[in-house]
mmCIF file of C-alpha atoms in Angstrom:
data_model
loop_
_atom_site.group_PDB
_atom_site.id
_atom_site.type_symbol
_atom_site.label_atom_id
_atom_site.label_comp_id
_atom_site.label_asym_id
_atom_site.label_seq_id
_atom_site.Cartn_x
_atom_site.Cartn_y
_atom_site.Cartn_z
ATOM 1 C CA MET J 103 234.339 -120.457 -22.953
ATOM 2 C CA ASN J 104 232.821 -118.045 -20.444
ATOM 3 C CA GLU J 105 229.493 -119.852 -20.308
ATOM 4 C CA VAL J 106 231.172 -123.217 -19.765
ATOM 5 C CA LEU J 107 233.492 -121.840 -17.067
ATOM 6 C CA GLN J 108 230.581 -120.145 -15.314
ATOM 7 C CA PHE J 109 228.592 -123.404 -15.392
ATOM 8 C CA LEU J 110 231.505 -125.290 -13.804
ATOM 9 C CA LYS J 111 231.895 -122.645 -11.103
ATOM 10 C CA GLU J 112 228.169 -122.607 -10.305
ATOM 11 C CA CYS J 113 228.129 -126.383 -9.952
ATOM 12 C CA GLY J 114 231.058 -126.167 -7.539
ATOM 13 C CA VAL J 115 231.957 -129.833 -7.818
ATOM 14 C CA PHE J 116 232.414 -131.553 -11.147
ATOM 15 C CA PHE J 117 233.674 -135.011 -12.042
ATOM 16 C CA ILE J 118 236.643 -135.876 -14.247
ATOM 17 C CA SER J 119 236.890 -139.324 -15.795
ATOM 18 C CA THR J 120 239.967 -141.207 -16.933
ATOM 19 C CA VAL J 121 240.814 -144.770 -17.857
ATOM 20 C CA GLU J 122 243.220 -147.081 -16.058
ATOM 21 C CA GLY J 123 243.760 -150.135 -18.231
ATOM 22 C CA ASP J 124 240.194 -151.140 -19.060
ATOM 23 C CA GLN J 125 238.694 -149.652 -15.884
ATOM 24 C CA PRO J 126 237.028 -146.219 -15.897
ATOM 25 C CA ARG J 127 237.919 -143.901 -13.018
ATOM 26 C CA VAL J 128 235.927 -140.861 -11.880
ATOM 27 C CA ARG J 129 236.723 -138.347 -9.177
ATOM 28 C CA PRO J 130 235.411 -134.976 -7.948
ATOM 29 C CA PHE J 131 237.233 -131.717 -8.701
ATOM 30 C CA GLY J 132 236.540 -128.129 -7.762
ATOM 31 C CA LEU J 133 239.184 -125.953 -9.439
ATOM 32 C CA ALA J 134 238.264 -124.549 -12.845
ATOM 33 C CA MET J 135 239.848 -121.261 -13.876
ATOM 34 C CA GLU J 136 240.540 -119.213 -16.960
ATOM 35 C CA TYR J 137 244.252 -119.029 -17.657
ATOM 36 C CA ASP J 138 245.974 -118.063 -20.887
ATOM 37 C CA GLY J 139 242.655 -118.184 -22.762
ATOM 38 C CA LYS J 140 241.805 -121.716 -21.653
ATOM 39 C CA ILE J 141 239.798 -123.376 -18.892
ATOM 40 C CA CYS J 142 242.398 -124.960 -16.611
ATOM 41 C CA TYR J 143 242.236 -127.490 -13.807
ATOM 42 C CA GLY J 144 244.705 -128.569 -11.135
ATOM 43 C CA THR J 145 245.900 -131.882 -9.755
ATOM 44 C CA ASN J 146 248.773 -133.567 -7.953
ATOM 45 C CA ASN J 147 251.381 -135.452 -9.985
ATOM 46 C CA ASN J 148 251.571 -138.116 -7.259
ATOM 47 C CA LYS J 149 247.906 -139.067 -7.728
ATOM 48 C CA PRO J 150 246.694 -141.828 -10.046
ATOM 49 C CA ILE J 151 244.804 -139.307 -12.209
ATOM 50 C CA TYR J 152 248.109 -137.773 -13.316
ATOM 51 C CA ALA J 153 249.544 -141.126 -14.424
ATOM 52 C CA GLN J 154 246.229 -142.016 -16.097
ATOM 53 C CA LEU J 155 246.156 -138.743 -18.061
ATOM 54 C CA MET J 156 249.789 -139.173 -19.065
ATOM 55 C CA ALA J 157 249.058 -142.690 -20.358
ATOM 56 C CA ASN J 158 245.785 -141.695 -22.062
ATOM 57 C CA PRO J 159 245.050 -137.956 -22.141
ATOM 58 C CA LYS J 160 241.463 -138.401 -23.357
ATOM 59 C CA THR J 161 239.114 -137.348 -20.591
ATOM 60 C CA GLU J 162 235.603 -136.168 -19.938
ATOM 61 C CA ILE J 163 234.176 -133.809 -17.331
ATOM 62 C CA SER J 164 230.574 -133.824 -16.181
ATOM 63 C CA CYS J 165 228.468 -131.919 -13.668
ATOM 64 C CA SER J 166 224.875 -130.938 -13.088
ATOM 65 C CA SER J 167 223.285 -127.743 -11.855
ATOM 66 C CA LYS J 168 220.542 -127.258 -9.285
ATOM 67 C CA ASP J 169 218.068 -126.385 -12.051
ATOM 68 C CA GLY J 170 218.444 -129.716 -13.861
ATOM 69 C CA MET J 171 220.966 -128.706 -16.530
ATOM 70 C CA TRP J 172 224.148 -130.702 -17.031
ATOM 71 C CA LEU J 173 227.488 -130.287 -18.749
ATOM 72 C CA ARG J 174 229.554 -132.798 -20.651
ATOM 73 C CA LEU J 175 233.042 -131.600 -21.631
ATOM 74 C CA SER J 176 235.598 -133.761 -23.425
ATOM 75 C CA GLY J 177 239.089 -133.311 -24.822
ATOM 76 C CA LYS J 178 242.727 -134.273 -24.385
ATOM 77 C CA ALA J 179 244.535 -133.195 -21.231
ATOM 78 C CA VAL J 180 247.578 -131.015 -21.865
ATOM 79 C CA PHE J 181 249.717 -130.059 -18.889
ATOM 80 C CA CYS J 182 250.685 -126.394 -18.912
ATOM 81 C CA THR J 183 252.147 -126.009 -15.431
ATOM 82 C CA THR J 184 253.994 -122.771 -14.789
ATOM 83 C CA ARG J 185 254.620 -120.873 -11.600
ATOM 84 C CA GLU J 186 252.212 -118.173 -12.815
ATOM 85 C CA ALA J 187 249.454 -120.723 -13.450
ATOM 86 C CA LYS J 188 249.944 -122.149 -9.953
ATOM 87 C CA VAL J 189 249.789 -118.652 -8.414
ATOM 88 C CA LYS J 190 246.486 -117.975 -10.163
ATOM 89 C CA ALA J 191 245.044 -121.343 -9.102
ATOM 90 C CA LEU J 192 246.039 -120.741 -5.490
ATOM 91 C CA GLU J 193 244.454 -117.278 -5.611
ATOM 92 C CA MET J 194 241.257 -118.741 -7.074
ATOM 93 C CA MET J 195 241.070 -121.509 -4.468
ATOM 94 C CA PRO J 196 243.101 -120.518 -1.372
ATOM 95 C CA MET J 197 242.242 -123.750 0.456
ATOM 96 C CA LEU J 198 244.627 -125.515 -1.955
ATOM 97 C CA ARG J 199 247.498 -123.826 -0.092
ATOM 98 C CA ASN J 200 246.977 -126.538 2.549
ATOM 99 C CA MET J 201 248.336 -129.015 -0.032
ATOM 100 C CA TYR J 202 250.305 -127.047 -2.631
ATOM 101 C CA SER J 203 252.481 -124.018 -3.260
ATOM 102 C CA GLU J 204 253.541 -122.194 -6.386
ATOM 103 C CA ASP J 205 257.075 -123.457 -5.798
ATOM 104 C CA ASP J 206 256.407 -127.143 -5.163
ATOM 105 C CA ASN J 207 257.057 -129.919 -7.645
ATOM 106 C CA ILE J 208 253.717 -131.719 -7.285
ATOM 107 C CA PHE J 209 250.977 -129.206 -8.201
ATOM 108 C CA GLU J 210 250.104 -129.513 -11.899
ATOM 109 C CA ILE J 211 247.850 -127.409 -14.116
ATOM 110 C CA PHE J 212 246.193 -128.723 -17.274
ATOM 111 C CA TYR J 213 243.586 -127.814 -19.868
ATOM 112 C CA LEU J 214 241.631 -129.817 -22.443
ATOM 113 C CA ASP J 215 242.866 -129.477 -26.004
ATOM 114 C CA GLY J 216 240.238 -129.774 -28.728
ATOM 115 C CA ALA J 217 237.585 -129.514 -26.041
ATOM 116 C CA VAL J 218 233.914 -129.838 -26.902
ATOM 117 C CA ALA J 219 231.376 -128.853 -24.277
ATOM 118 C CA THR J 220 227.646 -129.489 -24.361
ATOM 119 C CA ILE J 221 225.243 -127.949 -21.875
ATOM 120 C CA CYS J 222 222.058 -130.023 -21.850
ATOM 121 C CA SER J 223 218.585 -129.812 -20.386
ATOM 122 C CA PHE J 224 215.750 -132.272 -19.925
ATOM 123 C CA ASN J 225 213.628 -130.314 -22.381
ATOM 124 C CA GLY J 226 216.097 -131.151 -25.161
ATOM 125 C CA GLU J 227 217.628 -127.695 -25.524
ATOM 126 C CA ASN J 228 221.349 -128.326 -25.882
ATOM 127 C CA LYS J 229 224.187 -125.872 -26.551
ATOM 128 C CA THR J 230 227.511 -127.086 -27.884
ATOM 129 C CA PHE J 231 230.761 -125.125 -27.684
ATOM 130 C CA GLN J 232 234.142 -125.737 -29.313
ATOM 131 C CA LEU J 233 236.774 -124.550 -26.840
#
């Protein structure tokens, strides 16, 4: 888990994909944190991504590093929103306080259940992790 989380943090921006009907949707994210032994992410329950993940929790995350490595991470989104999780997310990324608070009803935290992560390189050296 640590290597995958570190990769996400070093990339800074990563992309989460969902499906809406038969149309794929991809958007940039920046919050990835360790919480309760899992890599967690945050979103807003008023955004389409929330409804898409509720309808079909299967998702994939992808990002690439400056040195030509890339990550593919897939699993099923499970929402685990608690006040404590929100506090940690807001500590990790203080700029989110412009949009959310630990006491609002819109900030949601989730992780990927059954997650499989693969860190790949152009030279064919791949590492796969079960999270």
